[in-house]
Amino acid sequence: FQGCSEANYYRAENSLLHVVLEKKRGIPISLALLYKEVGSAAGLLLRGINFPGHFLLVFGDGSTAGLVDAFTNRLLSETEAEAHFSKL
């Protein structure tokens, strides 16, 4: 799964879960919802966090916490996380 192209970002099908599952492409919130449900089935608690212009998932607490970017399919580094927090 991966984020959709910038040219197709605002197309409605990027928000329709059955289409996202079929095409394996979507916008941050639809991909994050899929990550959250798969994680839940595996016993992992993921919580959604809305950042300016992006939607991320958080896991763990304190020193074991981290951020997942479902759109780019990766964990965010501490520097990247700080950059998102500074926009708040």
mmCIF file of N, CA and C in Angstrom:
data_model
loop_
_atom_site.group_PDB
_atom_site.id
_atom_site.type_symbol
_atom_site.label_atom_id
_atom_site.label_comp_id
_atom_site.label_asym_id
_atom_site.label_seq_id
_atom_site.Cartn_x
_atom_site.Cartn_y
_atom_site.Cartn_z
ATOM 1 N N PHE A 1 0.839 -1.181 0.000
ATOM 2 C CA PHE A 1 0.000 0.000 0.000
ATOM 3 C C PHE A 1 0.878 1.236 0.000
ATOM 4 N N GLN A 2 0.387 2.276 -0.663
ATOM 5 C CA GLN A 2 1.139 3.526 -0.705
ATOM 6 C C GLN A 2 0.199 4.694 -0.961
ATOM 7 N N GLY A 3 0.733 5.877 -0.764
ATOM 8 C CA GLY A 3 -0.046 7.082 -1.001
ATOM 9 C C GLY A 3 -0.297 7.276 -2.481
ATOM 10 N N CYS A 4 -1.413 7.906 -2.797
ATOM 11 C CA CYS A 4 -1.744 8.179 -4.192
ATOM 12 C C CYS A 4 -0.869 9.314 -4.715
ATOM 13 N N SER A 5 -0.880 9.490 -6.011
ATOM 14 C CA SER A 5 -0.076 10.558 -6.617
ATOM 15 C C SER A 5 -0.687 11.916 -6.286
ATOM 16 N N GLU A 6 0.133 12.939 -6.367
ATOM 17 C CA GLU A 6 -0.339 14.300 -6.096
ATOM 18 C C GLU A 6 -1.426 14.701 -7.089
ATOM 19 N N ALA A 7 -1.300 14.265 -8.328
ATOM 20 C CA ALA A 7 -2.282 14.598 -9.365
ATOM 21 C C ALA A 7 -3.655 13.993 -9.069
ATOM 22 N N ASN A 8 -3.684 12.845 -8.377
ATOM 23 C CA ASN A 8 -4.944 12.156 -8.080
ATOM 24 C C ASN A 8 -5.380 12.287 -6.624
ATOM 25 N N TYR A 9 -4.711 13.108 -5.857
ATOM 26 C CA TYR A 9 -4.930 13.180 -4.416
ATOM 27 C C TYR A 9 -6.392 13.439 -4.049
ATOM 28 N N TYR A 10 -7.065 14.322 -4.744
ATOM 29 C CA TYR A 10 -8.416 14.739 -4.355
ATOM 30 C C TYR A 10 -9.528 13.926 -5.025
ATOM 31 N N ARG A 11 -9.187 12.865 -5.692
ATOM 32 C CA ARG A 11 -10.211 12.011 -6.307
ATOM 33 C C ARG A 11 -10.960 11.251 -5.204
ATOM 34 N N ALA A 12 -12.264 11.160 -5.348
ATOM 35 C CA ALA A 12 -13.113 10.553 -4.318
ATOM 36 C C ALA A 12 -12.733 9.114 -4.002
ATOM 37 N N GLU A 13 -12.293 8.351 -5.001
ATOM 38 C CA GLU A 13 -11.993 6.935 -4.743
ATOM 39 C C GLU A 13 -10.845 6.735 -3.763
ATOM 40 N N ASN A 14 -10.037 7.750 -3.534
ATOM 41 C CA ASN A 14 -8.953 7.645 -2.554
ATOM 42 C C ASN A 14 -9.472 7.623 -1.118
ATOM 43 N N SER A 15 -10.760 7.895 -0.959
ATOM 44 C CA SER A 15 -11.395 7.849 0.360
ATOM 45 C C SER A 15 -12.317 6.650 0.523
ATOM 46 N N LEU A 16 -12.580 5.944 -0.557
ATOM 47 C CA LEU A 16 -13.476 4.793 -0.519
ATOM 48 C C LEU A 16 -12.671 3.539 -0.213
ATOM 49 N N LEU A 17 -12.908 2.965 0.954
ATOM 50 C CA LEU A 17 -12.052 1.872 1.426
ATOM 51 C C LEU A 17 -12.030 0.665 0.503
ATOM 52 N N HIS A 18 -13.149 0.322 -0.103
ATOM 53 C CA HIS A 18 -13.136 -0.831 -1.001
ATOM 54 C C HIS A 18 -12.259 -0.581 -2.227
ATOM 55 N N VAL A 19 -12.196 0.670 -2.686
ATOM 56 C CA VAL A 19 -11.330 1.013 -3.819
ATOM 57 C C VAL A 19 -9.872 1.064 -3.365
ATOM 58 N N VAL A 20 -9.623 1.621 -2.186
ATOM 59 C CA VAL A 20 -8.258 1.677 -1.647
ATOM 60 C C VAL A 20 -7.717 0.255 -1.465
ATOM 61 N N LEU A 21 -8.543 -0.654 -0.977
ATOM 62 C CA LEU A 21 -8.112 -2.042 -0.822
ATOM 63 C C LEU A 21 -7.796 -2.682 -2.170
ATOM 64 N N GLU A 22 -8.578 -2.359 -3.176
ATOM 65 C CA GLU A 22 -8.367 -2.928 -4.508
ATOM 66 C C GLU A 22 -7.118 -2.354 -5.181
ATOM 67 N N LYS A 23 -6.979 -1.011 -5.150
ATOM 68 C CA LYS A 23 -5.872 -0.351 -5.857
ATOM 69 C C LYS A 23 -4.603 -0.219 -5.029
ATOM 70 N N LYS A 24 -4.743 -0.415 -3.707
ATOM 71 C CA LYS A 24 -3.616 -0.298 -2.776
ATOM 72 C C LYS A 24 -2.990 1.102 -2.790
ATOM 73 N N ARG A 25 -3.830 2.096 -3.026
ATOM 74 C CA ARG A 25 -3.415 3.502 -3.003
ATOM 75 C C ARG A 25 -4.527 4.323 -2.352
ATOM 76 N N GLY A 26 -4.136 5.358 -1.618
ATOM 77 C CA GLY A 26 -5.146 6.193 -0.982
ATOM 78 C C GLY A 26 -4.532 7.432 -0.377
ATOM 79 N N ILE A 27 -5.372 8.186 0.321
ATOM 80 C CA ILE A 27 -4.921 9.389 1.019
ATOM 81 C C ILE A 27 -4.517 9.003 2.442
ATOM 82 N N PRO A 28 -3.834 9.883 3.164
ATOM 83 C CA PRO A 28 -3.329 9.527 4.490
ATOM 84 C C PRO A 28 -4.373 8.946 5.446
ATOM 85 N N ILE A 29 -5.544 9.532 5.511
ATOM 86 C CA ILE A 29 -6.516 9.066 6.506
ATOM 87 C C ILE A 29 -7.082 7.693 6.141
ATOM 88 N N SER A 30 -7.309 7.425 4.862
ATOM 89 C CA SER A 30 -7.843 6.108 4.486
ATOM 90 C C SER A 30 -6.792 5.020 4.697
ATOM 91 N N LEU A 31 -5.540 5.305 4.360
ATOM 92 C CA LEU A 31 -4.474 4.332 4.592
ATOM 93 C C LEU A 31 -4.237 4.121 6.086
ATOM 94 N N ALA A 32 -4.311 5.200 6.863
ATOM 95 C CA ALA A 32 -4.123 5.087 8.318
ATOM 96 C C ALA A 32 -5.222 4.237 8.941
ATOM 97 N N LEU A 33 -6.440 4.375 8.458
ATOM 98 C CA LEU A 33 -7.535 3.559 8.975
ATOM 99 C C LEU A 33 -7.266 2.078 8.720
ATOM 100 N N LEU A 34 -6.772 1.744 7.540
ATOM 101 C CA LEU A 34 -6.431 0.349 7.236
ATOM 102 C C LEU A 34 -5.301 -0.146 8.134
ATOM 103 N N TYR A 35 -4.261 0.666 8.310
ATOM 104 C CA TYR A 35 -3.153 0.311 9.213
ATOM 105 C C TYR A 35 -3.689 0.050 10.616
ATOM 106 N N LYS A 36 -4.576 0.957 11.076
ATOM 107 C CA LYS A 36 -5.115 0.848 12.436
ATOM 108 C C LYS A 36 -5.868 -0.467 12.617
ATOM 109 N N GLU A 37 -6.670 -0.847 11.655
ATOM 110 C CA GLU A 37 -7.461 -2.068 11.761
ATOM 111 C C GLU A 37 -6.589 -3.315 11.676
ATOM 112 N N VAL A 38 -5.612 -3.318 10.801
ATOM 113 C CA VAL A 38 -4.697 -4.464 10.712
ATOM 114 C C VAL A 38 -3.880 -4.573 11.996
ATOM 115 N N GLY A 39 -3.405 -3.432 12.499
ATOM 116 C CA GLY A 39 -2.663 -3.420 13.760
ATOM 117 C C GLY A 39 -3.509 -3.932 14.907
ATOM 118 N N SER A 40 -4.761 -3.516 14.951
ATOM 119 C CA SER A 40 -5.671 -3.961 16.008
ATOM 120 C C SER A 40 -5.869 -5.477 15.965
ATOM 121 N N ALA A 41 -6.009 -6.015 14.765
ATOM 122 C CA ALA A 41 -6.172 -7.469 14.618
ATOM 123 C C ALA A 41 -4.934 -8.219 15.112
ATOM 124 N N ALA A 42 -3.780 -7.549 15.044
ATOM 125 C CA ALA A 42 -2.526 -8.167 15.502
ATOM 126 C C ALA A 42 -2.204 -7.822 16.956
ATOM 127 N N GLY A 43 -3.111 -7.088 17.626
ATOM 128 C CA GLY A 43 -2.902 -6.742 19.027
ATOM 129 C C GLY A 43 -2.115 -5.462 19.250
ATOM 130 N N LEU A 44 -1.942 -4.654 18.224
ATOM 131 C CA LEU A 44 -1.190 -3.399 18.327
ATOM 132 C C LEU A 44 -2.159 -2.228 18.382
ATOM 133 N N LEU A 45 -2.010 -1.392 19.389
ATOM 134 C CA LEU A 45 -2.866 -0.216 19.521
ATOM 135 C C LEU A 45 -2.243 0.943 18.752
ATOM 136 N N LEU A 46 -2.922 1.383 17.724
ATOM 137 C CA LEU A 46 -2.519 2.557 16.949
ATOM 138 C C LEU A 46 -3.619 3.596 17.090
ATOM 139 N N ARG A 47 -3.217 4.840 17.334
ATOM 140 C CA ARG A 47 -4.187 5.932 17.464
ATOM 141 C C ARG A 47 -3.907 6.969 16.391
ATOM 142 N N GLY A 48 -4.967 7.497 15.803
ATOM 143 C CA GLY A 48 -4.830 8.514 14.764
ATOM 144 C C GLY A 48 -4.587 9.888 15.336
ATOM 145 N N ILE A 49 -3.740 10.647 14.655
ATOM 146 C CA ILE A 49 -3.456 12.034 15.047
ATOM 147 C C ILE A 49 -3.500 12.896 13.796
ATOM 148 N N ASN A 50 -4.308 13.944 13.854
ATOM 149 C CA ASN A 50 -4.419 14.860 12.729
ATOM 150 C C ASN A 50 -3.381 15.974 12.875
ATOM 151 N N PHE A 51 -2.495 16.070 11.904
ATOM 152 C CA PHE A 51 -1.507 17.145 11.865
ATOM 153 C C PHE A 51 -1.884 18.084 10.725
ATOM 154 N N PRO A 52 -1.394 19.310 10.740
ATOM 155 C CA PRO A 52 -1.693 20.213 9.629
ATOM 156 C C PRO A 52 -1.262 19.593 8.294
ATOM 157 N N GLY A 53 -2.236 19.357 7.429
ATOM 158 C CA GLY A 53 -1.953 18.826 6.106
ATOM 159 C C GLY A 53 -1.612 17.346 6.046
ATOM 160 N N HIS A 54 -1.762 16.621 7.157
ATOM 161 C CA HIS A 54 -1.399 15.205 7.143
ATOM 162 C C HIS A 54 -2.086 14.470 8.300
ATOM 163 N N PHE A 55 -2.209 13.157 8.174
ATOM 164 C CA PHE A 55 -2.797 12.324 9.218
ATOM 165 C C PHE A 55 -1.819 11.197 9.517
ATOM 166 N N LEU A 56 -1.449 11.046 10.780
ATOM 167 C CA LEU A 56 -0.459 10.053 11.187
ATOM 168 C C LEU A 56 -1.038 9.130 12.244
ATOM 169 N N LEU A 57 -0.317 8.075 12.546
ATOM 170 C CA LEU A 57 -0.682 7.150 13.615
ATOM 171 C C LEU A 57 0.409 7.173 14.673
ATOM 172 N N VAL A 58 0.008 7.061 15.934
ATOM 173 C CA VAL A 58 0.963 6.993 17.036
ATOM 174 C C VAL A 58 0.822 5.631 17.704
ATOM 175 N N PHE A 59 1.949 5.105 18.163
ATOM 176 C CA PHE A 59 1.948 3.852 18.916
ATOM 177 C C PHE A 59 2.822 4.022 20.138
ATOM 178 N N GLY A 60 2.568 3.228 21.165
ATOM 179 C CA GLY A 60 3.369 3.259 22.391
ATOM 180 C C GLY A 60 3.156 4.518 23.201
ATOM 181 N N ASP A 61 3.903 4.636 24.321
ATOM 182 C CA ASP A 61 3.885 5.855 25.130
ATOM 183 C C ASP A 61 5.278 6.174 25.633
ATOM 184 N N GLY A 62 5.432 7.421 26.007
ATOM 185 C CA GLY A 62 6.709 7.865 26.566
ATOM 186 C C GLY A 62 7.870 7.590 25.630
ATOM 187 N N SER A 63 8.912 6.998 26.167
ATOM 188 C CA SER A 63 10.130 6.770 25.380
ATOM 189 C C SER A 63 9.960 5.676 24.328
ATOM 190 N N THR A 64 8.857 4.920 24.399
ATOM 191 C CA THR A 64 8.629 3.870 23.399
ATOM 192 C C THR A 64 7.623 4.300 22.335
ATOM 193 N N ALA A 65 7.183 5.562 22.374
ATOM 194 C CA ALA A 65 6.210 6.055 21.403
ATOM 195 C C ALA A 65 6.870 6.308 20.055
ATOM 196 N N GLY A 66 6.072 6.231 19.028
ATOM 197 C CA GLY A 66 6.559 6.518 17.683
ATOM 198 C C GLY A 66 5.408 6.929 16.787
ATOM 199 N N LEU A 67 5.751 7.463 15.628
ATOM 200 C CA LEU A 67 4.757 7.892 14.651
ATOM 201 C C LEU A 67 4.909 7.083 13.374
ATOM 202 N N VAL A 68 3.785 6.668 12.827
ATOM 203 C CA VAL A 68 3.743 5.933 11.575
ATOM 204 C C VAL A 68 3.062 6.820 10.533
ATOM 205 N N ASP A 69 3.690 6.936 9.372
ATOM 206 C CA ASP A 69 3.090 7.643 8.245
ATOM 207 C C ASP A 69 2.616 6.590 7.251
ATOM 208 N N ALA A 70 1.323 6.314 7.251
ATOM 209 C CA ALA A 70 0.775 5.292 6.364
ATOM 210 C C ALA A 70 0.864 5.720 4.899
ATOM 211 N N PHE A 71 0.880 7.010 4.634
ATOM 212 C CA PHE A 71 0.942 7.525 3.264
ATOM 213 C C PHE A 71 2.275 7.200 2.604
ATOM 214 N N THR A 72 3.355 7.315 3.389
ATOM 215 C CA THR A 72 4.685 7.003 2.846
ATOM 216 C C THR A 72 5.155 5.611 3.273
ATOM 217 N N ASN A 73 4.333 4.937 4.072
ATOM 218 C CA ASN A 73 4.595 3.559 4.490
ATOM 219 C C ASN A 73 5.894 3.425 5.290
ATOM 220 N N ARG A 74 6.056 4.284 6.317
ATOM 221 C CA ARG A 74 7.278 4.210 7.126
ATOM 222 C C ARG A 74 7.090 4.881 8.480
ATOM 223 N N LEU A 75 8.036 4.585 9.372
ATOM 224 C CA LEU A 75 8.093 5.262 10.674
ATOM 225 C C LEU A 75 8.772 6.600 10.488
ATOM 226 N N LEU A 76 8.325 7.601 11.234
ATOM 227 C CA LEU A 76 8.964 8.906 11.167
ATOM 228 C C LEU A 76 10.137 8.963 12.134
ATOM 229 N N SER A 77 11.193 9.624 11.722
ATOM 230 C CA SER A 77 12.335 9.837 12.613
ATOM 231 C C SER A 77 11.946 10.892 13.649
ATOM 232 N N GLU A 78 12.745 11.006 14.671
ATOM 233 C CA GLU A 78 12.477 12.006 15.711
ATOM 234 C C GLU A 78 12.484 13.413 15.116
ATOM 235 N N THR A 79 13.394 13.686 14.202
ATOM 236 C CA THR A 79 13.485 15.001 13.551
ATOM 237 C C THR A 79 12.231 15.294 12.744
ATOM 238 N N GLU A 80 11.749 14.291 11.999
ATOM 239 C CA GLU A 80 10.528 14.469 11.213
ATOM 240 C C GLU A 80 9.319 14.679 12.117
ATOM 241 N N ALA A 81 9.251 13.946 13.210
ATOM 242 C CA ALA A 81 8.159 14.108 14.167
ATOM 243 C C ALA A 81 8.168 15.521 14.759
ATOM 244 N N GLU A 82 9.338 16.002 15.117
ATOM 245 C CA GLU A 82 9.451 17.362 15.664
ATOM 246 C C GLU A 82 9.001 18.399 14.644
ATOM 247 N N ALA A 83 9.308 18.169 13.378
ATOM 248 C CA ALA A 83 8.888 19.097 12.328
ATOM 249 C C ALA A 83 7.357 19.153 12.244
ATOM 250 N N HIS A 84 6.681 18.013 12.361
ATOM 251 C CA HIS A 84 5.222 17.993 12.361
ATOM 252 C C HIS A 84 4.664 18.695 13.596
ATOM 253 N N PHE A 85 5.260 18.443 14.770
ATOM 254 C CA PHE A 85 4.793 19.078 15.997
ATOM 255 C C PHE A 85 4.982 20.593 15.965
ATOM 256 N N SER A 86 6.047 21.055 15.335
ATOM 257 C CA SER A 86 6.307 22.500 15.293
ATOM 258 C C SER A 86 5.260 23.257 14.477
ATOM 259 N N LYS A 87 4.513 22.553 13.621
ATOM 260 C CA LYS A 87 3.470 23.179 12.818
ATOM 261 C C LYS A 87 2.184 23.384 13.604
ATOM 262 N N LEU A 88 2.076 22.779 14.788
ATOM 263 C CA LEU A 88 0.839 22.888 15.584
ATOM 264 C C LEU A 88 0.669 24.240 16.212
#
